[in-house]
């Protein structure tokens, strides 16, 4: 099996909220107030609580890490089950994770990059089958686990940090037809922005990290029913005779 390049996605995800590790503002009474009138501290705390409570969620976006552009569209869960796609300059991968085991399919561009002169032979052998992921796919397994992923992305939203946040409420906007509060980091020239659903639970609908890209969240707690491929639908390169 051609060696796959390790994806540094987790670090790029954290960059998207680099400005959110710390925003001031006093809490006020919640009655008879628009949610956009709440303090950044309250809104960020609500968002962290809502995202932490999720069991499944769809993550989609375009990010850049150390000059490498990546796109993803994945439905993930706290059990590590997931399904979706990830694209890089080297091609697109379809991912499937069930019961702690990961499989992938690569498009022609991926195999041409990974297998070089052997690409045609590899693609003929693989056909439409799933490839069993090896140790070099460990980062992808982490992405498929919402618990691990969310801790990496939202780990800075610790309650003892909220007093020092530099984010400010910048009004409200519609995100995919849903009313959201816009929180903007005022601590730098290239501000990070998060959009928090005004309705309870206050999920994060979208976040941007300036030049690092953007990410959206949807399909909150929609049941994720994925099945492992059958023996004849997969190939394990690491254990072929």
CSV table of N, CA and C in Angstrom, one decimal, residues 19 166-171 182-189 191-192:
chain,number,residue,atom,x,y,z
A,19,UNK,N,-8.6,33.3,18.1
A,19,UNK,CA,-8.9,34.6,18.8
A,19,UNK,C,-10.0,34.3,19.8
A,166,UNK,N,-11.5,38.4,23.9
A,166,UNK,CA,-11.4,39.7,23.1
A,166,UNK,C,-12.4,39.7,22.1
A,167,UNK,N,-13.4,38.8,22.1
A,167,UNK,CA,-14.5,38.8,21.1
A,167,UNK,C,-15.6,39.8,21.4
A,168,UNK,N,-16.2,40.4,20.4
A,168,UNK,CA,-17.3,41.3,20.6
A,168,UNK,C,-18.5,40.9,19.7
A,169,UNK,N,-19.7,41.2,20.2
A,169,UNK,CA,-20.9,40.9,19.4
A,169,UNK,C,-20.9,41.9,18.3
A,170,UNK,N,-21.0,41.5,17.1
A,170,UNK,CA,-21.0,42.3,15.9
A,170,UNK,C,-22.3,42.3,15.2
A,171,UNK,N,-23.4,42.1,15.9
A,171,UNK,CA,-24.7,42.1,15.3
A,171,UNK,C,-25.2,40.6,15.1
A,182,UNK,N,-23.4,37.1,15.5
A,182,UNK,CA,-22.0,37.2,15.0
A,182,UNK,C,-21.1,37.7,16.0
A,183,UNK,N,-20.1,36.9,16.4
A,183,UNK,CA,-19.0,37.3,17.3
A,183,UNK,C,-17.7,37.4,16.6
A,184,UNK,N,-17.1,38.6,16.7
A,184,UNK,CA,-15.9,38.9,16.0
A,184,UNK,C,-14.7,39.1,16.9
A,185,UNK,N,-13.6,38.5,16.6
A,185,UNK,CA,-12.4,38.8,17.4
A,185,UNK,C,-11.8,40.1,17.0
A,186,UNK,N,-11.7,41.0,18.0
A,186,UNK,CA,-11.1,42.3,17.7
A,186,UNK,C,-9.6,42.4,18.1
A,187,UNK,N,-9.0,41.3,18.3
A,187,UNK,CA,-7.6,41.3,18.8
A,187,UNK,C,-6.6,41.3,17.7
A,188,UNK,N,-6.9,41.2,16.4
A,188,UNK,CA,-5.9,41.2,15.4
A,188,UNK,C,-6.4,41.8,14.1
A,189,UNK,N,-5.5,41.9,13.1
A,189,UNK,CA,-5.9,42.5,11.8
A,189,UNK,C,-6.7,41.6,11.0
A,191,UNK,N,-9.5,39.1,11.7
A,191,UNK,CA,-10.3,38.6,12.8
A,191,UNK,C,-11.0,37.3,12.5
A,192,UNK,N,-11.0,36.5,13.5
A,192,UNK,CA,-11.8,35.3,13.5
A,192,UNK,C,-13.3,35.6,13.8
